[in-house]
Coordinates of C-alpha atoms and ligand atoms in Angstrom, one line a residue:
M1 CA -8.3 -21.1 11.7
K2 CA -5.6 -19.2 10.5
N3 CA -4.8 -18.6 6.8
I4 CA -1.5 -19.7 6.2
F5 CA -0.5 -16.9 3.7
G6 CA -0.7 -14.5 6.8
I7 CA 2.0 -16.5 8.9
T8 CA 5.5 -15.4 9.0
L9 CA 8.5 -17.3 8.7
K10 CA 9.4 -16.8 12.2
N11 CA 5.6 -17.6 13.5
L12 CA 5.9 -20.9 11.2
E13 CA 9.1 -22.1 12.7
D14 CA 7.5 -21.4 16.3
F15 CA 4.5 -23.5 15.2
F16 CA 6.9 -26.6 13.9
I17 CA 8.6 -26.3 17.2
E18 CA 5.8 -26.2 19.2
N19 CA 4.9 -29.3 17.8
N20 CA 8.3 -30.8 18.3
D21 CA 9.6 -30.7 14.8
K22 CA 12.4 -28.7 13.1
K23 CA 12.4 -25.3 12.4
F24 CA 13.6 -25.7 8.8
R25 CA 10.1 -27.2 8.1
A26 CA 9.0 -23.9 7.6
T27 CA 11.3 -22.8 5.2
Q28 CA 9.9 -26.2 3.2
L29 CA 7.1 -25.0 3.2
Y30 CA 7.8 -21.8 2.3
E31 CA 9.4 -23.1 -0.4
F32 CA 6.7 -24.8 -1.8
L33 CA 4.2 -21.6 -1.5
Y34 CA 6.7 -18.5 -2.2
K35 CA 9.2 -20.3 -4.7
K36 CA 7.1 -23.0 -6.6
R37 CA 3.7 -21.3 -5.9
I38 CA 2.3 -24.6 -5.0
Y39 CA -0.4 -24.5 -2.6
N40 CA -2.0 -27.9 -2.5
L41 CA -0.7 -30.2 0.6
D42 CA -1.0 -33.2 -1.3
N43 CA 1.9 -31.8 -4.2
M44 CA 4.5 -31.1 -1.7
P45 CA 6.6 -34.6 -1.6
N46 CA 9.1 -33.5 0.7
I47 CA 6.1 -32.7 3.8
G48 CA 5.6 -36.1 5.7
N49 CA 2.0 -37.1 6.0
K50 CA 2.4 -36.4 9.4
N51 CA 2.7 -32.7 9.3
K52 CA 0.4 -32.7 6.1
E53 CA -2.4 -33.6 8.6
L54 CA -0.8 -31.3 10.8
L55 CA -0.8 -28.6 8.5
K56 CA -4.4 -29.2 7.4
N57 CA -5.8 -29.2 11.2
N58 CA -4.1 -25.8 11.9
F59 CA -4.2 -23.7 8.7
D60 CA -6.7 -22.6 6.0
F61 CA -4.7 -22.6 2.6
S62 CA -7.8 -21.3 0.9
F63 CA -7.6 -17.8 -1.6
I64 CA -9.7 -14.6 -1.9
K65 CA -11.7 -14.6 -5.5
M66 CA -10.8 -13.0 -8.3
K67 CA -13.9 -11.1 -9.5
K68 CA -13.2 -8.6 -12.0
K69 CA -10.4 -7.4 -14.1
Q70 CA -10.1 -4.1 -16.1
E71 CA -7.2 -3.7 -18.3
D72 CA -5.6 -0.8 -20.1
Q73 CA -2.2 -0.8 -21.8
D74 CA 0.0 -0.7 -19.1
V75 CA -2.5 -1.1 -16.1
K76 CA -4.8 -3.7 -14.8
K77 CA -7.3 -3.3 -12.2
Y78 CA -8.7 -6.0 -10.0
L79 CA -11.6 -6.5 -7.7
F80 CA -11.6 -9.4 -5.3
E81 CA -14.1 -10.8 -3.4
L82 CA -13.2 -11.8 0.3
K83 CA -14.8 -14.6 2.3
D84 CA -17.1 -12.5 4.1
G85 CA -18.4 -11.0 0.6
N86 CA -16.7 -7.8 1.0
F87 CA -14.8 -6.3 -1.8
I88 CA -11.3 -4.9 -2.3
E89 CA -9.3 -3.9 -5.5
S90 CA -5.6 -3.6 -6.5
V91 CA -3.8 -2.0 -9.4
L92 CA -0.9 -3.5 -11.4
M93 CA 1.4 -1.0 -13.1
Y94 CA 3.8 -1.7 -16.1
H95 CA 6.8 0.9 -15.7
D96 CA 10.3 1.3 -17.4
Y97 CA 11.6 0.2 -14.2
G98 CA 9.8 -3.1 -13.4
I99 CA 6.2 -4.0 -12.6
S100 CA 4.4 -2.8 -9.5
I101 CA 1.3 -3.8 -7.3
C102 CA -0.9 -1.0 -5.3
V103 CA -2.6 -3.3 -2.6
S104 CA -5.1 -2.4 -0.3
S105 CA -5.0 -2.6 3.2
Q106 CA -8.7 -2.2 4.8
V107 CA -12.1 -2.4 3.4
G108 CA -12.8 1.3 3.3
C109 CA -11.1 3.9 5.3
N110 CA -11.9 5.5 8.0
M111 CA -9.8 8.6 7.5
G112 CA -12.3 10.5 5.6
C113 CA -10.2 12.6 3.1
K114 CA -12.8 14.7 1.2
F115 CA -11.5 13.6 -2.1
C116 CA -11.2 9.9 -1.9
E117 CA -13.8 7.4 -2.9
S118 CA -13.0 5.0 0.3
G119 CA -13.2 7.7 2.6
R120 CA -16.3 8.2 1.7
L121 CA -17.6 4.5 2.1
K122 CA -16.4 4.4 5.5
K123 CA -14.3 1.2 7.2
V124 CA -15.9 -2.0 7.2
R125 CA -13.1 -3.7 8.7
N126 CA -9.0 -4.3 8.5
L127 CA -7.5 -6.8 6.0
E128 CA -5.9 -9.8 7.6
A129 CA -2.1 -9.9 6.6
Y130 CA -3.3 -12.9 4.5
E131 CA -5.7 -10.8 2.6
I132 CA -3.2 -8.4 1.5
V133 CA -0.1 -11.2 0.8
E134 CA -2.7 -13.1 -1.8
Q135 CA -3.8 -10.0 -3.8
I136 CA 0.0 -10.2 -5.0
L137 CA -0.2 -14.1 -5.5
L138 CA -3.4 -13.9 -7.5
I139 CA -2.2 -10.9 -9.7
E140 CA 1.1 -12.8 -10.2
A141 CA -0.5 -16.1 -11.2
D142 CA -2.8 -14.0 -13.6
I143 CA 0.0 -12.3 -15.5
K144 CA 2.3 -15.3 -15.2
E145 CA 5.2 -13.2 -14.0
R146 CA 6.7 -11.7 -10.6
I147 CA 6.1 -8.5 -9.8
S148 CA 9.6 -6.3 -8.9
H149 CA 7.7 -3.4 -6.7
V150 CA 5.0 -3.3 -4.1
V151 CA 3.4 -0.1 -2.8
V152 CA 0.6 -0.1 0.0
M153 CA -1.4 2.6 -1.6
G154 CA -4.8 1.0 -2.1
I155 CA -8.1 1.5 -0.3
G156 CA -7.3 1.6 3.8
E157 CA -5.0 3.3 5.9
P158 CA -2.0 1.2 6.5
F159 CA -0.8 2.7 9.8
D160 CA -4.6 2.3 10.9
N161 CA -3.8 -1.5 10.7
Y162 CA -0.4 -1.9 11.9
D163 CA 0.0 -5.3 13.4
N164 CA -1.1 -6.8 10.1
L165 CA 0.7 -4.6 8.0
K166 CA 4.0 -5.4 9.7
D167 CA 3.4 -9.1 9.2
F168 CA 2.5 -8.5 5.4
I169 CA 5.6 -6.6 4.6
K170 CA 7.9 -9.1 6.6
I171 CA 6.4 -12.2 4.2
V172 CA 7.0 -10.2 1.2
N173 CA 10.2 -8.9 2.1
C174 CA 11.5 -12.6 3.5
N175 CA 14.0 -13.7 1.2
K176 CA 12.3 -17.4 1.5
G177 CA 8.9 -15.5 1.0
I178 CA 7.5 -13.1 -2.2
D179 CA 11.5 -11.9 -1.5
I180 CA 10.7 -8.2 -2.5
G181 CA 13.6 -6.1 -1.5
A182 CA 13.0 -3.3 1.2
R183 CA 13.8 -0.6 -1.1
H184 CA 11.0 -1.7 -3.6
I185 CA 8.4 -1.6 -0.6
T186 CA 6.4 1.8 0.0
V187 CA 4.0 2.4 2.4
S188 CA 1.5 5.5 2.0
T189 CA 0.2 7.2 5.1
C190 CA -2.3 9.9 5.5
G191 CA 0.3 11.2 8.6
L192 CA -0.6 8.9 11.6
I193 CA 2.1 9.9 13.8
P194 CA 2.2 6.8 16.0
G195 CA 2.1 4.6 13.2
I196 CA 5.3 6.5 11.5
Q197 CA 6.9 6.1 14.9
R198 CA 6.5 2.5 15.0
F199 CA 7.3 2.1 11.6
M200 CA 10.8 3.9 11.5
E201 CA 11.5 1.5 14.3
D202 CA 10.6 -2.1 12.7
F203 CA 11.4 -1.2 8.8
K204 CA 14.1 1.5 8.7
E205 CA 14.9 0.0 4.7
I206 CA 11.2 0.2 3.5
N207 CA 10.3 3.1 1.8
L208 CA 7.7 5.9 3.5
A209 CA 5.4 8.1 1.6
I210 CA 2.9 10.8 3.1
S211 CA -0.1 11.7 1.7
L212 CA 0.4 15.6 2.2
H213 CA -2.2 17.5 -0.2
A214 CA -1.7 20.8 1.2
P215 CA 0.9 23.5 2.5
N216 CA -0.5 24.4 5.6
D217 CA -3.1 23.6 8.6
K218 CA -6.0 25.4 7.0
I219 CA -6.2 23.6 3.5
R220 CA -5.2 20.4 4.9
N221 CA -8.3 20.4 7.5
Q222 CA -10.7 21.3 5.0
I223 CA -9.6 18.3 2.7
M224 CA -8.1 15.7 5.2
P225 CA -9.6 15.7 8.8
I226 CA -7.0 13.9 10.1
N227 CA -5.0 16.7 10.1
K228 CA -7.1 18.1 12.8
V229 CA -5.3 15.4 15.0
Y230 CA -2.0 15.2 13.3
K231 CA -1.0 18.5 12.6
I232 CA 1.5 19.7 10.1
K233 CA 4.0 20.9 12.5
D234 CA 3.9 17.7 14.6
L235 CA 3.9 15.6 11.4
F236 CA 7.1 17.4 10.2
K237 CA 8.7 16.9 13.5
I238 CA 8.3 13.3 13.6
L239 CA 9.7 13.1 10.3
K240 CA 12.5 15.1 10.9
E241 CA 13.2 12.4 13.4
Y242 CA 12.5 9.7 10.9
E243 CA 15.1 11.3 8.4
K244 CA 17.6 11.1 11.3
K245 CA 16.6 7.4 12.2
T246 CA 16.9 6.0 9.0
N247 CA 18.4 8.5 6.8
R248 CA 15.9 7.7 4.0
R249 CA 14.5 10.0 1.3
I250 CA 10.5 10.6 2.1
T251 CA 8.2 10.7 -0.8
F252 CA 5.2 13.3 -0.5
E253 CA 2.2 12.7 -2.6
Y254 CA 0.4 16.0 -3.6
I255 CA -2.6 16.0 -5.2
M256 CA -3.8 18.6 -7.7
L257 CA -7.0 20.0 -6.6
E258 CA -8.2 23.1 -9.1
D259 CA -8.7 26.2 -6.7
I260 CA -8.2 24.4 -3.8
N261 CA -4.3 23.7 -3.3
D262 CA -2.7 24.4 -6.6
S263 CA -2.0 28.2 -6.5
K264 CA 1.4 29.5 -7.0
E265 CA 1.3 30.7 -3.2
C266 CA 0.7 26.9 -2.0
A267 CA 3.5 25.7 -4.2
K268 CA 6.2 28.6 -2.4
E269 CA 4.6 27.7 0.7
L270 CA 5.3 24.0 0.2
A271 CA 8.7 24.5 -1.1
N272 CA 9.6 26.3 2.4
L273 CA 7.8 23.6 4.5
V274 CA 9.7 20.6 3.1
K275 CA 13.0 22.8 2.7
G276 CA 15.8 20.8 4.3
L277 CA 14.4 17.6 4.5
N278 CA 15.7 14.5 2.5
C279 CA 12.5 14.6 0.2
Y280 CA 10.7 14.3 -3.1
I281 CA 7.4 15.8 -4.1
N282 CA 5.3 13.8 -6.3
L283 CA 2.4 15.7 -8.1
I284 CA -0.4 14.0 -9.1
P285 CA -3.2 15.4 -11.1
Y286 CA -6.3 14.5 -9.3
N287 CA -8.6 11.5 -10.4
E288 CA -12.2 13.0 -10.9
T289 CA -14.7 10.8 -9.6
E290 CA -18.4 11.2 -10.1
N291 CA -19.7 11.0 -6.5
I292 CA -17.2 13.9 -5.2
E293 CA -17.1 17.6 -7.0
Y294 CA -13.5 18.4 -7.0
K295 CA -12.1 18.9 -10.0
R296 CA -8.6 18.1 -11.3
S297 CA -6.3 21.5 -11.8
K298 CA -5.7 22.6 -15.1
K299 CA -2.4 21.1 -16.9
V300 CA -0.8 24.8 -17.0
Q301 CA -1.5 25.3 -13.2
I302 CA 0.3 22.1 -12.3
L303 CA 3.3 22.7 -14.5
S304 CA 3.3 26.1 -13.0
F305 CA 3.2 24.4 -9.7
Y306 CA 5.9 22.1 -10.9
D307 CA 8.4 24.8 -12.0
I308 CA 8.1 27.3 -8.6
L309 CA 9.3 23.8 -6.7
K310 CA 11.8 23.0 -9.5
K311 CA 13.0 26.5 -9.0
N312 CA 13.4 26.3 -4.9
N313 CA 15.5 23.2 -5.5
I314 CA 12.6 20.6 -4.7
N315 CA 12.9 17.5 -5.8
V316 CA 10.0 17.0 -7.8
T317 CA 8.0 14.8 -10.3
I318 CA 4.4 14.6 -12.2
R319 CA 3.1 11.5 -11.7
K320 CA 2.7 9.6 -14.9
E321 CA -1.0 8.8 -15.0
F322 CA -2.3 5.5 -15.1
G323 CA -5.8 3.7 -14.8
G324 CA -7.7 7.1 -15.9
K325 CA -9.9 4.9 -18.1
V326 CA -9.9 1.8 -16.0
D327 CA -11.4 3.4 -12.7
A328 CA -8.2 3.2 -10.8
A329 CA -8.8 5.8 -8.7
C330 CA -8.2 4.6 -5.3
G331 CA -11.8 2.8 -4.4
Q332 CA -13.6 3.6 -7.7
L333 CA -14.2 0.0 -8.8
R334 CA -15.6 -1.3 -5.3
A335 CA -17.7 1.9 -4.9
N336 CA -19.0 0.6 -8.7
Q337 CA -19.6 -2.9 -7.7
M338 CA -21.5 -1.8 -4.5
G339 CA -23.7 0.4 -7.0
R340 CA -22.9 3.5 -4.6
Ligands
LIG1 N1 -4.6 5.9 3.3 C1 -2.8 6.2 2.9 C2 -3.2 5.1 1.4 C3 -4.1 5.0 0.4 S1 -4.5 6.2 -0.3 C4 -3.0 7.2 2.5 O1 -3.6 8.3 2.7 O2 -1.5 7.9 1.6 C5 -3.3 6.5 -1.6 C6 -3.1 7.8 -2.2 O3 -4.2 7.9 -3.4 C7 -3.1 8.9 -1.5 O4 -2.1 9.6 -1.7 C8 -4.8 9.4 -1.7 O5 -4.6 11.0 -1.1 C9 -4.7 9.2 -3.1 N2 -6.2 9.3 -3.9 C10 -7.1 9.1 -3.1 N3 -8.0 9.4 -4.0 C11 -7.5 9.8 -5.4 C12 -8.1 10.5 -6.3 N4 -9.2 10.4 -6.7 N5 -7.2 10.8 -7.2 C13 -5.7 10.7 -7.0 N6 -5.1 10.1 -6.0 C14 -6.1 9.9 -5.0

Protein backbone atom coordinates (compact mmCIF):
# COMPACT_ATOMS: atom_id res chain seq x y z
CA MET A 1 0.00 0.00 0.00
CA LYS A 2 1.31 3.46 -0.88
CA ASN A 3 1.87 5.96 1.86
CA ILE A 4 -0.40 8.99 1.52
CA PHE A 5 2.41 11.47 2.25
CA GLY A 6 4.14 10.54 -0.99
CA ILE A 7 1.12 11.18 -3.21
CA THR A 8 1.14 14.41 -5.22
CA LEU A 9 -2.07 16.42 -5.47
CA LYS A 10 -2.37 15.53 -9.14
CA ASN A 11 -2.09 11.80 -8.42
CA LEU A 12 -4.61 12.07 -5.63
CA GLU A 13 -7.03 13.88 -7.94
CA ASP A 14 -6.60 11.12 -10.49
CA PHE A 15 -7.27 8.58 -7.77
CA PHE A 16 -10.61 10.15 -6.86
CA ILE A 17 -11.61 10.50 -10.50
CA GLU A 18 -10.77 6.84 -11.13
CA ASN A 19 -13.01 6.03 -8.22
CA ASN A 20 -15.93 7.94 -9.67
CA ASP A 21 -15.64 10.91 -7.38
CA LYS A 22 -14.71 14.56 -7.81
CA LYS A 23 -11.25 16.02 -8.14
CA PHE A 24 -11.79 18.48 -5.27
CA ARG A 25 -11.83 15.59 -2.79
CA ALA A 26 -8.08 15.58 -3.18
CA THR A 27 -7.81 19.23 -2.16
CA GLN A 28 -10.06 18.50 0.81
CA LEU A 29 -7.80 15.74 2.03
CA TYR A 30 -4.69 17.83 1.37
CA GLU A 31 -6.21 20.61 3.52
CA PHE A 32 -6.50 18.25 6.47
CA LEU A 33 -3.07 16.75 6.04
CA TYR A 34 -0.99 19.80 5.23
CA LYS A 35 -2.93 22.84 6.47
CA LYS A 36 -4.67 21.51 9.56
CA ARG A 37 -2.14 18.77 10.14
CA ILE A 38 -4.80 16.26 11.02
CA TYR A 39 -3.65 12.79 10.09
CA ASN A 40 -6.42 10.59 11.40
CA LEU A 41 -9.23 10.06 8.90
CA ASP A 42 -11.70 9.71 11.75
CA ASN A 43 -11.05 13.34 12.67
CA MET A 44 -11.86 14.69 9.21
CA PRO A 45 -15.56 15.61 9.34
CA ASN A 46 -15.89 16.68 5.69
CA ILE A 47 -14.74 13.38 4.33
CA GLY A 48 -17.67 11.00 3.96
CA ASN A 49 -17.65 7.46 5.31
CA LYS A 50 -17.44 5.92 1.88
CA ASN A 51 -14.31 7.88 1.04
CA LYS A 52 -12.80 7.17 4.43
CA GLU A 53 -13.14 3.47 3.67
CA LEU A 54 -11.74 4.00 0.19
CA LEU A 55 -8.72 5.88 1.52
CA LYS A 56 -8.09 3.40 4.32
CA ASN A 57 -8.16 0.55 1.84
CA ASN A 58 -5.76 2.23 -0.56
CA PHE A 59 -3.31 4.29 1.45
CA ASP A 60 -1.08 3.91 4.44
CA PHE A 61 -1.22 6.94 6.77
CA SER A 62 1.65 5.89 9.03
CA PHE A 63 4.78 7.84 9.95
CA ILE A 64 8.47 7.12 10.26
CA LYS A 65 9.69 7.28 13.88
CA MET A 66 11.63 10.08 15.52
CA LYS A 67 14.31 8.16 17.44
CA LYS A 68 16.65 10.75 18.79
CA LYS A 69 17.14 14.49 18.97
CA GLN A 70 20.26 16.48 19.74
CA GLU A 71 20.00 20.19 20.34
CA ASP A 72 22.27 23.15 20.38
CA GLN A 73 21.45 26.83 20.38
CA ASP A 74 20.49 27.31 16.75
CA VAL A 75 20.45 23.75 15.46
CA LYS A 76 18.55 20.56 16.17
CA LYS A 77 19.52 17.25 14.72
CA TYR A 78 17.05 14.40 14.34
CA LEU A 79 17.54 10.70 13.84
CA PHE A 80 14.60 8.85 12.27
CA GLU A 81 13.93 5.15 12.11
CA LEU A 82 12.21 3.92 8.97
CA LYS A 83 9.73 1.07 8.90
CA ASP A 84 12.39 -1.40 7.78
CA GLY A 85 14.70 -0.44 10.65
CA ASN A 86 17.01 1.78 8.61
CA PHE A 87 18.09 5.15 9.97
CA ILE A 88 18.22 8.58 8.37
CA GLU A 89 18.76 12.05 9.74
CA SER A 90 17.64 15.62 9.26
CA VAL A 91 18.93 18.90 10.59
CA LEU A 92 16.92 21.95 11.58
CA MET A 93 18.66 25.33 11.57
CA TYR A 94 17.53 28.72 12.82
CA HIS A 95 18.78 31.56 10.61
CA ASP A 96 18.13 35.32 10.63
CA TYR A 97 16.01 34.80 7.52
CA GLY A 98 13.93 31.87 8.76
CA ILE A 99 14.10 28.22 9.71
CA SER A 100 15.50 25.61 7.37
CA ILE A 101 15.47 21.85 7.33
CA CYS A 102 18.11 19.76 5.67
CA VAL A 103 16.54 16.45 4.62
CA SER A 104 17.99 13.10 3.61
CA SER A 105 17.11 11.57 0.25
CA GLN A 106 18.62 8.07 0.55
CA VAL A 107 19.70 5.58 3.19
CA GLY A 108 23.45 5.93 2.77
CA CYS A 109 24.98 7.04 -0.52
CA ASN A 110 26.82 5.44 -3.43
CA MET A 111 28.79 8.45 -4.59
CA GLY A 112 31.73 7.54 -2.36
CA CYS A 113 33.07 11.04 -1.64
CA LYS A 114 36.16 10.40 0.40
CA PHE A 115 35.49 13.02 3.06
CA CYS A 116 31.87 12.05 3.72
CA GLU A 117 30.43 9.71 6.37
CA SER A 118 27.43 8.78 4.26
CA GLY A 119 29.60 7.74 1.35
CA ARG A 120 31.66 5.58 3.65
CA LEU A 121 28.58 3.59 4.62
CA LYS A 122 27.25 3.06 1.06
CA LYS A 123 23.70 3.20 -0.19
CA VAL A 124 21.19 0.78 1.27
CA ARG A 125 18.19 2.09 -0.65
CA ASN A 126 16.40 5.16 -1.98
CA LEU A 127 13.96 6.99 0.24
CA GLU A 128 10.36 7.00 -0.89
CA ALA A 129 8.85 10.47 -1.37
CA TYR A 130 6.77 10.08 1.81
CA GLU A 131 9.88 9.36 3.86
CA ILE A 132 11.32 12.70 2.79
CA VAL A 133 8.04 14.58 3.30
CA GLU A 134 7.54 13.11 6.78
CA GLN A 135 10.91 14.42 7.96
CA ILE A 136 9.44 17.89 7.53
CA LEU A 137 6.02 17.12 9.04
CA LEU A 138 7.54 15.52 12.13
CA ILE A 139 10.10 18.24 12.73
CA GLU A 140 7.47 20.96 12.33
CA ALA A 141 5.31 19.10 14.86
CA ASP A 142 8.29 18.89 17.20
CA ILE A 143 9.13 22.61 17.10
CA LYS A 144 5.46 23.66 16.76
CA GLU A 145 6.42 26.07 14.02
CA ARG A 146 6.41 26.08 10.24
CA ILE A 147 9.73 26.11 8.50
CA SER A 148 10.55 28.48 5.67
CA HIS A 149 13.32 26.73 3.73
CA VAL A 150 14.16 23.18 2.68
CA VAL A 151 17.53 21.96 1.49
CA VAL A 152 18.04 18.47 0.12
CA MET A 153 21.55 18.17 1.47
CA GLY A 154 21.29 15.42 4.04
CA ILE A 155 22.30 11.81 3.52
CA GLY A 156 22.18 10.65 -0.08
CA GLU A 157 22.49 11.90 -3.63
CA PRO A 158 19.09 13.34 -4.62
CA PHE A 159 19.69 12.92 -8.36
CA ASP A 160 20.37 9.22 -7.80
CA ASN A 161 16.73 9.06 -6.61
CA TYR A 162 15.21 11.46 -9.10
CA ASP A 163 11.62 10.21 -9.39
CA ASN A 164 11.00 10.23 -5.65
CA LEU A 165 12.77 13.58 -5.32
CA LYS A 166 10.44 14.95 -7.97
CA ASP A 167 7.29 13.89 -6.10
CA PHE A 168 8.76 15.22 -2.87
CA ILE A 169 9.42 18.64 -4.41
CA LYS A 170 5.92 18.76 -5.88
CA ILE A 171 4.35 18.04 -2.49
CA VAL A 172 6.53 20.53 -0.62
CA ASN A 173 6.11 23.25 -3.22
CA CYS A 174 2.35 22.70 -3.81
CA ASN A 175 0.34 25.63 -2.45
CA LYS A 176 -2.26 23.19 -1.16
CA GLY A 177 0.50 21.00 0.28
CA ILE A 178 3.38 22.08 2.51
CA ASP A 179 3.53 25.28 0.45
CA ILE A 180 7.18 26.26 0.56
CA GLY A 181 8.07 28.60 -2.31
CA ALA A 182 10.33 27.29 -5.06
CA ARG A 183 12.96 29.89 -4.27
CA HIS A 184 13.11 28.51 -0.75
CA ILE A 185 13.88 24.98 -1.87
CA THR A 186 17.43 23.90 -2.75
CA VAL A 187 18.67 20.62 -4.14
CA SER A 188 22.35 19.81 -3.79
CA THR A 189 24.12 17.34 -6.08
CA CYS A 190 27.63 16.03 -6.49
CA GLY A 191 27.16 16.69 -10.20
CA LEU A 192 25.13 13.91 -11.82
CA ILE A 193 24.66 15.42 -15.27
CA PRO A 194 21.55 13.43 -16.32
CA GLY A 195 19.86 14.57 -13.10
CA ILE A 196 20.77 18.20 -13.74
CA GLN A 197 19.30 17.85 -17.22
CA ARG A 198 15.99 16.54 -15.90
CA PHE A 199 15.95 19.07 -13.07
CA MET A 200 16.29 22.05 -15.38
CA GLU A 201 13.35 20.83 -17.43
CA ASP A 202 11.15 20.04 -14.43
CA PHE A 203 12.00 22.73 -11.89
CA LYS A 204 13.27 25.98 -13.31
CA GLU A 205 12.52 27.88 -10.11
CA ILE A 206 14.08 25.56 -7.56
CA ASN A 207 17.63 26.37 -6.46
CA LEU A 208 20.47 24.16 -7.57
CA ALA A 209 23.62 23.68 -5.53
CA ILE A 210 26.65 21.81 -6.80
CA SER A 211 29.14 20.15 -4.47
CA LEU A 212 32.25 21.15 -6.34
CA HIS A 213 35.00 20.93 -3.72
CA ALA A 214 37.88 21.17 -6.21
CA PRO A 215 38.97 23.46 -9.03
CA ASN A 216 40.33 20.75 -11.33
CA ASP A 217 39.86 17.10 -12.27
CA LYS A 218 43.05 15.97 -10.61
CA ILE A 219 41.97 16.99 -7.13
CA ARG A 220 38.30 16.27 -7.70
CA ASN A 221 39.04 12.72 -8.91
CA GLN A 222 40.94 12.16 -5.70
CA ILE A 223 38.13 13.19 -3.34
CA MET A 224 35.01 12.61 -5.44
CA PRO A 225 35.08 9.43 -7.54
CA ILE A 226 31.96 10.57 -9.44
CA ASN A 227 34.21 13.08 -11.20
CA LYS A 228 35.71 10.21 -13.19
CA VAL A 229 32.29 9.80 -14.80
CA TYR A 230 31.17 13.43 -14.99
CA LYS A 231 34.25 15.59 -15.44
CA ILE A 232 34.46 19.25 -14.56
CA LYS A 233 34.41 20.35 -18.19
CA ASP A 234 31.20 18.44 -18.90
CA LEU A 235 29.69 19.61 -15.64
CA PHE A 236 30.34 23.24 -16.52
CA LYS A 237 28.97 22.76 -20.00
CA ILE A 238 25.65 21.63 -18.59
CA LEU A 239 25.70 24.40 -15.98
CA LYS A 240 26.04 26.96 -18.76
CA GLU A 241 22.94 25.45 -20.34
CA TYR A 242 21.23 25.50 -16.98
CA GLU A 243 21.98 29.17 -16.61
CA LYS A 244 20.67 29.94 -20.06
CA LYS A 245 17.52 27.98 -19.57
CA THR A 246 16.62 29.07 -16.03
CA ASN A 247 18.32 32.39 -15.51
CA ARG A 248 19.07 31.25 -11.98
CA ARG A 249 22.15 31.69 -9.88
CA ILE A 250 23.96 28.45 -9.11
CA THR A 251 25.48 27.78 -5.71
CA PHE A 252 28.81 25.99 -5.46
CA GLU A 253 29.71 24.30 -2.23
CA TYR A 254 33.39 24.04 -1.54
CA ILE A 255 34.56 22.14 1.54
CA MET A 256 37.86 23.42 2.85
CA LEU A 257 40.19 20.44 3.37
CA GLU A 258 43.62 21.11 4.72
CA ASP A 259 46.40 20.64 2.15
CA ILE A 260 44.01 19.09 -0.33
CA ASN A 261 42.07 21.90 -1.99
CA ASP A 262 42.81 25.02 0.06
CA SER A 263 45.94 26.49 -1.54
CA LYS A 264 46.17 29.95 -3.10
CA GLU A 265 46.62 28.28 -6.49
CA CYS A 266 43.38 26.39 -5.97
CA ALA A 267 41.59 29.64 -5.19
CA LYS A 268 42.88 31.26 -8.37
CA GLU A 269 42.01 28.23 -10.44
CA LEU A 270 38.54 28.17 -8.92
CA ALA A 271 38.03 31.86 -9.70
CA ASN A 272 38.91 31.19 -13.33
CA LEU A 273 36.72 28.14 -13.53
CA VAL A 274 33.53 29.90 -12.42
CA LYS A 275 34.22 33.22 -14.06
CA GLY A 276 31.33 34.33 -16.26
CA LEU A 277 28.83 32.02 -14.63
CA ASN A 278 26.04 33.52 -12.52
CA CYS A 279 26.96 31.80 -9.29
CA TYR A 280 28.14 32.07 -5.78
CA ILE A 281 30.57 29.99 -3.81
CA ASN A 282 29.91 28.80 -0.31
CA LEU A 283 33.14 27.91 1.48
CA ILE A 284 32.44 25.24 4.07
CA PRO A 285 34.87 24.58 6.91
CA TYR A 286 35.15 20.79 6.87
CA ASN A 287 33.41 19.03 9.73
CA GLU A 288 35.99 16.54 10.93
CA THR A 289 34.82 13.05 11.75
CA GLU A 290 36.51 10.31 13.72
CA ASN A 291 36.54 7.77 10.93
CA ILE A 292 38.04 9.91 8.19
CA GLU A 293 41.49 11.41 8.24
CA TYR A 294 40.89 14.70 6.39
CA LYS A 295 41.44 17.83 8.42
CA ARG A 296 39.66 21.14 8.32
CA SER A 297 41.66 23.98 6.78
CA LYS A 298 43.10 26.51 9.19
CA LYS A 299 41.12 29.69 9.62
CA VAL A 300 43.81 31.88 8.01
CA GLN A 301 43.88 29.60 5.01
CA ILE A 302 40.11 29.84 4.59
CA LEU A 303 40.28 33.63 4.89
CA SER A 304 43.03 33.97 2.34
CA PHE A 305 41.15 31.64 -0.04
CA TYR A 306 38.11 33.85 0.45
CA ASP A 307 40.11 37.01 -0.24
CA ILE A 308 41.46 35.70 -3.52
CA LEU A 309 37.96 34.87 -4.74
CA LYS A 310 36.69 38.28 -3.62
CA LYS A 311 39.53 40.04 -5.41
CA ASN A 312 38.49 38.20 -8.54
CA ASN A 313 34.94 39.51 -8.14
CA ILE A 314 33.47 36.15 -7.30
CA ASN A 315 30.44 36.11 -4.97
CA VAL A 316 31.62 34.13 -2.01
CA THR A 317 30.61 33.46 1.58
CA ILE A 318 32.04 31.36 4.36
CA ARG A 319 29.33 29.12 5.73
CA LYS A 320 28.19 29.89 9.21
CA GLU A 321 28.94 26.88 11.30
CA PHE A 322 26.16 24.81 12.69
CA GLY A 323 26.14 21.72 14.70
CA GLY A 324 29.79 21.03 15.34
CA LYS A 325 28.76 19.89 18.79
CA VAL A 326 25.88 17.71 17.69
CA ASP A 327 27.38 15.37 15.10
CA ALA A 328 25.78 17.44 12.39
CA ALA A 329 28.12 16.61 9.56
CA CYS A 330 26.37 14.63 6.92
CA GLY A 331 25.69 11.10 8.18
CA GLN A 332 27.48 11.31 11.50
CA LEU A 333 24.48 10.70 13.73
CA ARG A 334 23.44 7.70 11.67
CA ALA A 335 26.95 6.28 11.67
CA ASN A 336 27.11 6.59 15.44
CA GLN A 337 23.72 4.97 15.90
CA MET A 338 24.92 2.04 13.84
CA GLY A 339 28.11 1.86 15.87
CA ARG A 340 30.38 2.18 12.84
N1 LIG B 1 24.90 14.23 -2.45
C1 LIG B 1 24.56 15.61 -2.41
C2 LIG B 1 23.87 16.07 -1.14
C3 LIG B 1 24.31 15.48 0.17
S1 LIG B 1 25.88 15.97 0.78
C4 LIG B 1 25.79 16.46 -2.69
O1 LIG B 1 26.86 15.91 -2.89
O2 LIG B 1 25.68 17.67 -2.77
C5 LIG B 1 25.61 17.59 1.33
C6 LIG B 1 26.85 18.44 1.40
O3 LIG B 1 27.60 18.15 2.58
C7 LIG B 1 27.78 18.20 0.24
O4 LIG B 1 28.29 19.41 -0.24
C8 LIG B 1 28.85 17.37 0.88
O5 LIG B 1 30.00 17.42 0.12
C9 LIG B 1 28.95 18.00 2.25
N2 LIG B 1 29.64 17.24 3.29
C10 LIG B 1 29.72 15.91 3.44
N3 LIG B 1 30.47 15.59 4.52
C11 LIG B 1 30.85 16.77 5.07
C12 LIG B 1 31.64 17.10 6.21
N4 LIG B 1 32.17 16.17 6.99
N5 LIG B 1 31.84 18.42 6.47
C13 LIG B 1 31.28 19.38 5.69
N6 LIG B 1 30.53 19.11 4.62
C14 LIG B 1 30.32 17.82 4.30
